[in-house]
Short mmCIF file of C-alpha atoms and ligand atoms in Angstrom, two decimals:
data_model
loop_
_atom_site.label_atom_id
_atom_site.label_comp_id
_atom_site.label_asym_id
_atom_site.label_seq_id
_atom_site.Cartn_x
_atom_site.Cartn_y
_atom_site.Cartn_z
CA UNK A 228 87.98 -40.42 9.59
CA UNK A 229 88.80 -43.82 8.00
CA UNK A 230 92.43 -44.38 6.99
CA UNK A 231 93.52 -42.96 3.64
CA UNK A 232 93.24 -45.13 0.56
CA UNK A 233 95.95 -44.08 -1.84
CA UNK A 234 95.93 -44.19 -5.65
CA UNK A 235 99.09 -46.30 -5.64
CA UNK A 236 101.44 -46.77 -2.70
CA UNK A 237 104.66 -48.71 -2.13
CA UNK A 238 104.12 -52.43 -1.52
CA UNK A 239 107.12 -54.29 -0.12
CA UNK A 240 107.53 -58.02 -0.68
CA UNK A 241 109.66 -58.82 2.39
CA UNK A 242 113.15 -59.50 1.00
CA UNK A 243 113.94 -55.81 0.39
CA UNK A 244 115.22 -55.33 3.94
CA UNK A 245 117.63 -58.28 3.63
CA UNK A 246 119.33 -56.77 0.57
CA UNK A 247 119.53 -53.39 2.29
CA UNK A 248 120.86 -54.90 5.50
CA UNK A 249 123.52 -56.76 3.48
CA UNK A 250 124.55 -53.44 1.92
CA UNK A 251 125.06 -51.95 5.40
CA UNK A 252 126.83 -55.07 6.70
CA UNK A 253 129.32 -54.97 3.82
CA UNK A 254 129.51 -51.10 3.81
CA UNK A 255 128.37 -50.82 0.15
CA UNK A 256 126.56 -47.56 1.05
CA UNK A 257 127.34 -45.83 -2.24
CA UNK A 258 126.07 -45.30 -5.79
CA UNK A 259 127.66 -48.62 -6.82
CA UNK A 260 127.88 -52.12 -5.41
CA UNK A 261 126.52 -55.67 -5.62
CA UNK A 262 122.85 -54.62 -5.38
CA UNK A 263 123.22 -52.19 -8.27
CA UNK A 264 124.76 -54.94 -10.44
CA UNK A 265 122.25 -57.49 -9.23
CA UNK A 266 119.24 -55.28 -9.88
CA UNK A 267 120.45 -54.55 -13.42
CA UNK A 268 120.84 -58.30 -14.05
CA UNK A 269 117.32 -58.96 -12.63
CA UNK A 270 115.87 -56.35 -14.99
CA UNK A 271 117.83 -57.64 -18.01
CA UNK A 272 116.47 -61.15 -17.38
CA UNK A 273 112.96 -59.93 -16.79
CA UNK A 274 112.81 -57.77 -20.00
CA UNK A 275 114.61 -60.36 -22.16
CA UNK A 276 115.40 -59.79 -25.87
CA UNK A 277 119.07 -59.27 -25.01
CA UNK A 278 118.65 -55.79 -23.57
CA UNK A 279 121.17 -54.13 -21.27
CA UNK A 280 120.15 -52.00 -18.30
CA UNK A 281 121.77 -49.14 -16.34
CA UNK A 282 120.18 -48.41 -12.94
CA UNK A 283 119.82 -44.68 -12.40
CA UNK A 284 118.52 -42.25 -9.76
CA UNK A 285 115.18 -41.63 -11.52
CA UNK A 286 113.16 -42.33 -14.64
CA UNK A 287 113.55 -38.62 -15.50
CA UNK A 288 117.34 -39.09 -15.41
CA UNK A 289 116.96 -42.00 -17.82
CA UNK A 290 114.95 -39.92 -20.24
CA UNK A 291 117.43 -37.03 -19.92
CA UNK A 292 120.47 -39.29 -20.59
CA UNK A 293 118.50 -41.03 -23.38
CA UNK A 294 118.15 -37.74 -25.21
CA UNK A 295 121.84 -36.82 -24.60
CA UNK A 296 122.87 -40.23 -26.06
CA UNK A 297 120.62 -39.65 -29.10
CA UNK A 298 122.60 -36.49 -29.71
CA UNK A 299 119.82 -33.93 -29.01
CA UNK A 300 121.27 -30.43 -29.21
CA UNK A 301 119.83 -26.96 -28.48
CA UNK A 302 117.34 -26.01 -31.18
CA UNK A 303 116.67 -29.62 -32.24
CA UNK A 304 113.10 -30.87 -32.10
CA UNK A 305 111.80 -33.90 -30.17
CA UNK A 306 108.32 -35.30 -30.80
CA UNK A 307 106.59 -36.30 -27.60
CA UNK A 308 103.20 -37.82 -26.72
CA UNK A 309 101.12 -34.94 -25.37
CA UNK A 310 99.08 -36.97 -22.95
CA UNK A 311 101.64 -37.92 -20.30
CA UNK A 312 103.37 -36.86 -17.09
CA UNK A 313 105.54 -33.75 -17.43
CA UNK A 314 108.68 -35.86 -16.80
CA UNK A 315 108.34 -37.22 -20.34
CA UNK A 316 108.78 -33.73 -21.81
CA UNK A 317 110.90 -31.80 -19.29
CA UNK A 318 114.22 -33.42 -20.35
CA UNK A 319 113.67 -32.00 -23.87
CA UNK A 320 113.70 -28.52 -22.29
CA UNK A 321 116.74 -29.37 -20.15
CA UNK A 322 118.67 -29.69 -23.43
CA UNK A 323 117.37 -26.52 -24.94
CA UNK A 324 115.50 -28.53 -27.55
CA UNK A 325 111.93 -27.90 -28.69
CA UNK A 326 109.13 -30.31 -27.82
CA UNK A 327 106.54 -31.02 -30.55
CA UNK A 328 103.40 -32.63 -29.11
CA UNK A 329 101.32 -35.36 -30.69
CA UNK A 330 97.79 -36.37 -29.65
CA UNK A 331 96.59 -39.80 -28.50
CA UNK A 332 94.52 -42.31 -30.41
CA UNK A 333 91.33 -43.69 -28.74
CA UNK A 334 92.23 -47.46 -28.63
CA UNK A 335 95.18 -47.23 -26.20
CA UNK A 336 95.07 -43.50 -25.27
CA UNK A 337 98.72 -43.37 -26.46
CA UNK A 338 100.60 -41.71 -29.34
CA UNK A 339 98.55 -41.48 -32.52
CA UNK A 340 100.60 -42.99 -35.44
CA UNK A 341 98.55 -40.80 -37.80
CA UNK A 342 99.41 -37.51 -36.05
CA UNK A 343 102.97 -38.62 -35.46
CA UNK A 344 103.46 -38.89 -39.20
CA UNK A 345 101.65 -35.57 -39.77
CA UNK A 346 104.01 -33.92 -37.24
CA UNK A 347 107.13 -35.43 -38.84
CA UNK A 348 106.13 -34.35 -42.33
CA UNK A 349 105.30 -30.83 -41.16
CA UNK A 350 108.50 -30.33 -39.21
CA UNK A 351 110.76 -31.77 -41.91
CA UNK A 352 109.04 -29.62 -44.54
CA UNK A 353 109.89 -26.62 -42.34
CA UNK A 354 113.53 -27.66 -42.32
CA UNK A 355 113.58 -28.73 -38.63
CA UNK A 356 115.96 -31.26 -37.11
CA UNK A 357 113.72 -33.95 -35.59
CA UNK A 358 116.03 -35.95 -33.38
CA UNK A 359 113.84 -38.30 -31.38
CA UNK A 360 110.25 -39.59 -30.77
CA UNK A 361 108.97 -40.20 -27.25
CA UNK A 362 105.90 -42.49 -27.01
CA UNK A 363 104.55 -43.31 -23.56
CA UNK A 364 102.80 -46.47 -22.42
CA UNK A 365 100.25 -44.68 -20.24
CA UNK A 366 98.93 -46.47 -17.13
CA UNK A 367 100.68 -49.58 -18.39
CA UNK A 368 98.81 -49.86 -21.72
CA UNK A 369 101.30 -50.43 -24.49
CA UNK A 370 101.57 -47.92 -27.28
CA UNK A 371 100.89 -49.25 -30.83
CA UNK A 372 104.61 -49.79 -31.14
CA UNK A 373 104.62 -51.64 -34.45
CA UNK A 374 103.10 -48.66 -36.20
CA UNK A 375 105.22 -46.11 -34.33
CA UNK A 376 108.43 -48.00 -35.02
CA UNK A 377 107.55 -48.39 -38.72
CA UNK A 378 107.05 -44.64 -39.06
CA UNK A 379 110.22 -43.92 -37.10
CA UNK A 380 112.25 -46.27 -39.36
CA UNK A 381 110.77 -44.74 -42.48
CA UNK A 382 112.10 -41.34 -41.51
CA UNK A 383 115.20 -42.58 -39.74
CA UNK A 384 114.30 -41.00 -36.40
CA UNK A 385 115.24 -42.86 -33.20
CA UNK A 386 112.63 -43.73 -30.58
CA UNK A 387 113.03 -43.09 -26.85
CA UNK A 388 110.37 -45.27 -25.24
CA UNK A 389 108.95 -43.95 -21.98
CA UNK A 390 108.10 -47.24 -20.17
CA UNK A 391 108.00 -45.63 -16.70
CA UNK A 392 104.52 -46.94 -16.09
CA UNK A 393 104.79 -50.16 -18.01
CA UNK A 394 107.16 -52.61 -16.36
CA UNK A 395 105.55 -55.99 -16.98
CA UNK A 396 103.41 -54.86 -19.94
CA UNK A 397 103.97 -56.44 -23.35
CA UNK A 398 102.78 -56.82 -26.94
CA UNK A 399 102.62 -60.42 -28.21
CA UNK A 400 104.98 -61.40 -25.42
CA UNK A 401 107.63 -58.69 -26.18
CA UNK A 402 108.14 -56.53 -23.13
CA UNK A 403 107.59 -52.79 -23.05
CA UNK A 404 111.04 -51.22 -22.66
CA UNK A 405 112.49 -53.40 -25.44
CA UNK A 406 110.90 -51.68 -28.47
CA UNK A 407 112.68 -48.36 -28.66
CA UNK A 408 116.31 -47.60 -29.49
CA UNK A 409 116.45 -46.59 -25.81
CA UNK A 410 113.84 -46.92 -23.09
CA UNK A 411 113.30 -45.46 -19.64
CA UNK A 412 111.84 -47.24 -16.59
CA UNK A 413 110.82 -45.63 -13.31
CA UNK A 414 110.85 -47.03 -9.75
CA UNK A 415 109.29 -44.03 -8.05
CA UNK A 416 107.23 -44.71 -4.91
CA UNK A 417 103.90 -44.84 -6.80
CA UNK A 418 105.06 -47.14 -9.66
CA UNK A 419 104.36 -50.88 -10.08
CA UNK A 420 107.60 -51.64 -8.18
CA UNK A 421 109.61 -49.08 -6.31
CA UNK A 422 113.18 -48.49 -5.12
CA UNK A 423 111.82 -45.46 -3.12
CA UNK A 424 113.01 -43.38 -6.05
CA UNK A 425 114.93 -44.62 -9.08
CA UNK A 426 114.88 -45.44 -12.75
CA UNK A 427 116.75 -47.30 -15.43
CA UNK A 428 117.92 -46.79 -18.99
CA UNK A 429 117.41 -49.80 -21.27
CA UNK A 430 118.83 -50.55 -24.68
CA UNK A 431 119.74 -53.52 -26.86
CA UNK A 432 122.84 -51.55 -27.68
CA UNK A 433 125.48 -52.42 -25.04
CA UNK A 434 127.60 -49.44 -25.98
CA UNK A 435 124.77 -46.97 -25.32
CA UNK A 436 124.15 -48.47 -21.91
CA UNK A 437 127.84 -48.39 -21.04
CA UNK A 438 127.94 -44.74 -22.07
CA UNK A 439 124.93 -44.01 -19.86
CA UNK A 440 126.78 -45.53 -16.91
CA UNK A 441 129.78 -43.30 -17.74
CA UNK A 442 127.69 -40.12 -18.06
CA UNK A 443 125.68 -40.93 -14.91
CA UNK A 444 128.84 -41.06 -12.77
CA UNK A 445 130.25 -37.62 -13.69
CA UNK A 446 131.91 -38.73 -16.98
CA UNK A 447 135.27 -39.54 -15.46
CA UNK A 448 137.83 -40.53 -18.06
CA UNK A 449 140.39 -43.17 -17.21
CA UNK A 450 143.22 -41.43 -15.37
CA UNK A 451 144.67 -41.39 -11.81
CA UNK A 452 143.42 -37.76 -11.39
CA UNK A 453 139.92 -36.61 -12.37
CA UNK A 454 139.99 -36.05 -16.10
CA UNK A 455 136.94 -35.02 -18.11
CA UNK A 456 136.28 -34.79 -21.83
CA UNK A 457 132.46 -34.87 -21.51
CA UNK A 458 129.81 -33.08 -19.41
CA UNK A 459 128.78 -35.60 -16.78
CA UNK A 460 125.80 -36.13 -14.46
CA UNK A 461 125.28 -37.54 -11.00
CA UNK A 462 122.49 -39.92 -11.96
CA UNK A 463 123.61 -43.39 -10.75
CA UNK A 464 121.39 -45.46 -8.52
CA UNK A 465 122.45 -45.99 -4.86
CA UNK A 466 123.27 -49.54 -3.72
CA UNK A 467 120.72 -49.04 -0.91
CA UNK A 468 117.88 -48.24 -3.36
CA UNK A 469 119.00 -51.09 -5.66
CA UNK A 470 118.64 -53.43 -2.68
CA UNK A 471 114.98 -52.51 -2.45
CA UNK A 472 114.74 -53.05 -6.18
CA UNK A 473 116.16 -56.59 -5.94
CA UNK A 474 113.54 -57.46 -3.33
CA UNK A 475 110.80 -55.99 -5.49
CA UNK A 476 111.90 -57.95 -8.55
CA UNK A 477 111.20 -61.18 -6.57
CA UNK A 478 107.51 -60.19 -6.46
CA UNK A 479 107.04 -58.19 -9.69
CA UNK A 480 104.88 -60.86 -11.38
CA UNK A 481 102.47 -61.04 -8.41
CA UNK A 482 102.27 -57.22 -8.41
CA UNK A 483 101.17 -57.21 -12.04
CA UNK A 484 98.70 -60.00 -11.41
CA UNK A 485 97.15 -58.08 -8.43
CA UNK A 486 96.86 -54.83 -10.42
CA UNK A 487 95.15 -56.65 -13.22
CA UNK A 488 92.73 -58.28 -10.79
CA UNK A 489 91.90 -54.86 -9.32
CA UNK A 490 91.18 -53.59 -12.84
CA UNK A 491 88.95 -56.67 -13.46
CA UNK A 492 87.11 -55.95 -10.24
CA UNK A 493 86.29 -52.38 -11.34
CA UNK A 494 85.45 -53.63 -14.81
CA UNK A 495 82.98 -56.20 -13.43
CA UNK A 496 81.45 -53.92 -10.86
CA UNK A 497 80.72 -51.17 -13.40
CA UNK A 498 79.92 -53.50 -16.26
CA UNK A 499 77.13 -52.09 -18.42
CA UNK A 500 76.61 -48.91 -16.44
CA UNK A 501 75.59 -46.19 -18.83
CA UNK A 502 78.25 -43.54 -19.52
CA UNK A 503 81.09 -45.52 -17.88
CA UNK A 504 83.81 -46.91 -20.17
CA UNK A 505 87.26 -48.54 -19.92
CA UNK A 506 90.33 -48.79 -22.15
CA UNK A 507 90.49 -52.41 -23.35
CA UNK A 508 93.58 -54.31 -24.44
CA UNK A 509 93.83 -54.56 -28.25
CA UNK A 510 94.57 -58.11 -29.61
CA UNK A 511 97.99 -59.26 -28.35
CA UNK A 512 98.41 -56.31 -25.93
CA UNK A 513 99.01 -56.99 -22.24
CA UNK A 514 98.80 -54.11 -19.77
CA UNK A 515 100.21 -54.27 -16.23
CA UNK A 516 97.15 -52.06 -15.35
CA UNK A 517 99.42 -49.84 -13.22
CA UNK A 518 96.43 -47.60 -12.71
CA UNK A 519 92.78 -48.56 -13.28
CA UNK A 520 91.16 -45.74 -15.22
CA UNK A 521 87.62 -44.98 -16.34
CA UNK A 522 85.87 -42.52 -18.63
CA UNK A 523 82.63 -40.88 -17.41
CA UNK A 524 80.41 -39.33 -20.04
CA UNK A 525 78.05 -36.96 -18.20
CA UNK A 526 75.65 -36.94 -21.12
CA UNK A 527 74.92 -40.61 -20.44
CA UNK A 528 75.16 -40.63 -16.61
CA UNK A 529 72.49 -38.04 -16.07
CA UNK A 530 75.04 -35.35 -15.33
CA UNK A 531 77.42 -37.25 -13.03
CA UNK A 532 80.96 -36.24 -13.98
CA UNK A 533 84.40 -37.54 -13.18
CA UNK A 534 84.64 -34.59 -10.77
CA UNK A 535 81.43 -35.68 -8.96
CA UNK A 536 83.03 -39.08 -8.34
CA UNK A 537 86.45 -37.66 -7.43
CA UNK A 538 84.95 -35.40 -4.79
CA UNK A 539 82.74 -38.16 -3.38
CA UNK A 540 85.80 -40.42 -3.05
CA UNK A 541 87.79 -37.57 -1.46
CA UNK A 542 85.08 -37.05 1.11
CA UNK A 543 85.65 -40.64 2.18
CA UNK A 544 89.44 -40.18 2.36
CA UNK A 545 89.94 -42.06 -0.89
CA UNK A 546 92.44 -40.71 -3.39
CA UNK A 547 91.65 -40.59 -7.10
CA UNK A 548 92.99 -38.27 -9.82
CA UNK A 549 92.03 -36.95 -13.24
CA UNK A 550 93.95 -38.52 -16.12
CA UNK A 551 97.13 -36.71 -17.17
CA UNK A 552 96.51 -33.18 -18.41
CA UNK A 553 98.01 -33.09 -21.91
CA UNK A 554 101.29 -31.21 -22.25
CA UNK A 555 100.01 -28.98 -25.09
CA UNK A 556 97.46 -27.62 -22.55
CA UNK A 557 100.08 -26.94 -19.84
CA UNK A 558 101.05 -23.30 -19.31
CA UNK A 559 104.73 -24.17 -19.49
CA UNK A 560 104.41 -25.97 -22.84
CA UNK A 561 101.43 -24.39 -24.60
CA UNK A 562 103.52 -22.29 -26.97
CA UNK A 563 105.00 -25.37 -28.68
CA UNK A 564 103.69 -27.10 -31.81
CA UNK A 565 100.86 -29.62 -31.38
CA UNK A 566 99.35 -32.11 -33.84
CA UNK A 567 96.00 -33.66 -33.00
CA UNK A 568 92.26 -33.59 -33.02
CA UNK A 569 91.24 -33.39 -29.39
CA UNK A 570 91.32 -37.02 -28.27
CA UNK A 571 93.66 -36.33 -25.30
CA UNK A 572 91.66 -33.24 -24.37
CA UNK A 573 88.48 -35.31 -24.08
CA UNK A 574 90.26 -38.03 -22.12
CA UNK A 575 91.48 -35.42 -19.63
CA UNK A 576 88.00 -33.94 -19.33
CA UNK A 577 86.22 -37.24 -18.69
CA UNK A 578 88.86 -39.55 -17.24
CA UNK A 579 89.64 -40.60 -13.70
CA UNK A 580 92.36 -42.80 -12.15
CA UNK A 581 90.99 -45.01 -9.37
CA UNK A 582 92.86 -46.50 -6.38
CA UNK A 583 94.95 -49.29 -7.94
CA UNK A 584 97.73 -50.27 -5.49
CA UNK A 585 98.61 -53.94 -5.35
CA UNK A 586 98.32 -53.64 -1.55
CA UNK A 587 94.60 -52.70 -1.60
CA UNK A 588 92.65 -55.03 0.67
CA UNK A 589 89.12 -56.33 0.42
CA UNK A 590 87.94 -53.79 3.04
CA UNK A 591 89.37 -50.97 0.91
CA UNK A 592 87.54 -52.24 -2.16
CA UNK A 593 84.34 -52.40 -0.15
CA UNK A 594 84.71 -48.73 0.87
CA UNK A 595 85.35 -47.76 -2.74
CA UNK A 596 82.37 -49.77 -3.94
CA UNK A 597 80.05 -47.89 -1.53
CA UNK A 598 81.07 -44.54 -3.06
CA UNK A 599 80.73 -45.95 -6.60
CA UNK A 600 77.21 -47.10 -5.69
CA UNK A 601 76.31 -43.75 -4.20
CA UNK A 602 77.44 -42.00 -7.39
CA UNK A 603 75.48 -44.42 -9.60
CA UNK A 604 78.56 -46.06 -11.11
CA UNK A 605 77.70 -49.49 -9.68
CA UNK A 606 74.22 -50.98 -9.54
CA UNK A 607 72.89 -51.11 -5.98
C1 PLP B 265 106.91 -41.57 -13.28
C2 PLP B 265 107.04 -41.17 -14.66
C3 PLP B 265 108.28 -40.61 -15.15
C4 PLP B 265 109.38 -40.13 -14.27
O1 PLP B 265 109.98 -41.12 -13.48
P1 PLP B 265 110.67 -40.65 -12.11
O2 PLP B 265 111.31 -41.91 -11.67
O3 PLP B 265 109.60 -40.23 -11.18
O4 PLP B 265 111.64 -39.57 -12.48
C5 PLP B 265 108.39 -40.34 -16.49
N1 PLP B 265 107.37 -40.60 -17.36
C6 PLP B 265 106.24 -41.15 -16.93
C7 PLP B 265 105.16 -41.41 -17.90
C8 PLP B 265 106.00 -41.40 -15.60
O5 PLP B 265 104.84 -41.89 -15.19
#
């Protein structure tokens, strides 16, 4: 058996080890220290627009604290993009709030502004407390943020931007993670850069970010003893993980460049093949192409489905995965309200994520190409 080709695996730049060694040498082996501060500064500089950043233990923790800081209470409602990873929606349930799911639109595969507005109008008419909106930049493709933010402002509802997959993506030069009132980043092992596991909360509001640091370290009030007037969490990033993050920030631009080149390679190889399509960047949109994704329409491929291709890749020890299964179709969430017309359902049915790691080598691409040819996705 040939070695496994992963969908997206960690790709170290080289300097990570130096930052981690320094943490050991200085005994900053704790959820605070120079690497945590340095990593936050690196991210603030990279994102720009005057944002502040708190490094946390996971992207999920950032989303959870984001909802806490937006004042979400049991029984409140939070509108969430349906097509996403479960971690976008789970924190709504942690707080005893109710998720309301919104479909995708076909241009970016992300939150439909039209169905967002329909959902808001319906829930408000029913007397519900809609406390937040969670759009998600799937696979690195930015959400139509101008339209989403305009609707959010019109109804006075804050936006918690899930940018877990979108570090390095932007719209007209403005970085994903700087649009919402609060944003969440992830540095899980499969993301565009990794800290092994980790995340960050981002906001232009310094007070919100300072509060997130307070809540993430057990909400300890100022006192010689342990004094608490808030419920706290243990969500701060470790100084060891942050050392990995500082090394990764030195190579983030080249990681984005490589992922985009891999996407272009797939795009060129499958160009013009009947039944195969891609999600293109709208004018001014820049995707980090975290994962390269395709749609396969079996009516135009002579019956070849995304499952045909997935199994053929698997037989060659190559990992691929269907697109996210929408949350309104998940057993754990299917009882909650949903607004849409089936776009995300069709994407799930026909879509596949292809190996996209920035560490893929030419030999890996050659193995992938052979399978694509055998399945009729690439001309022989
Ligand atoms: C990875 C991911 C998260 C969760 O981040 P973790 O760091 O793994 O907790 C949240 N939302 C989306 C869209 C993700 O892809």
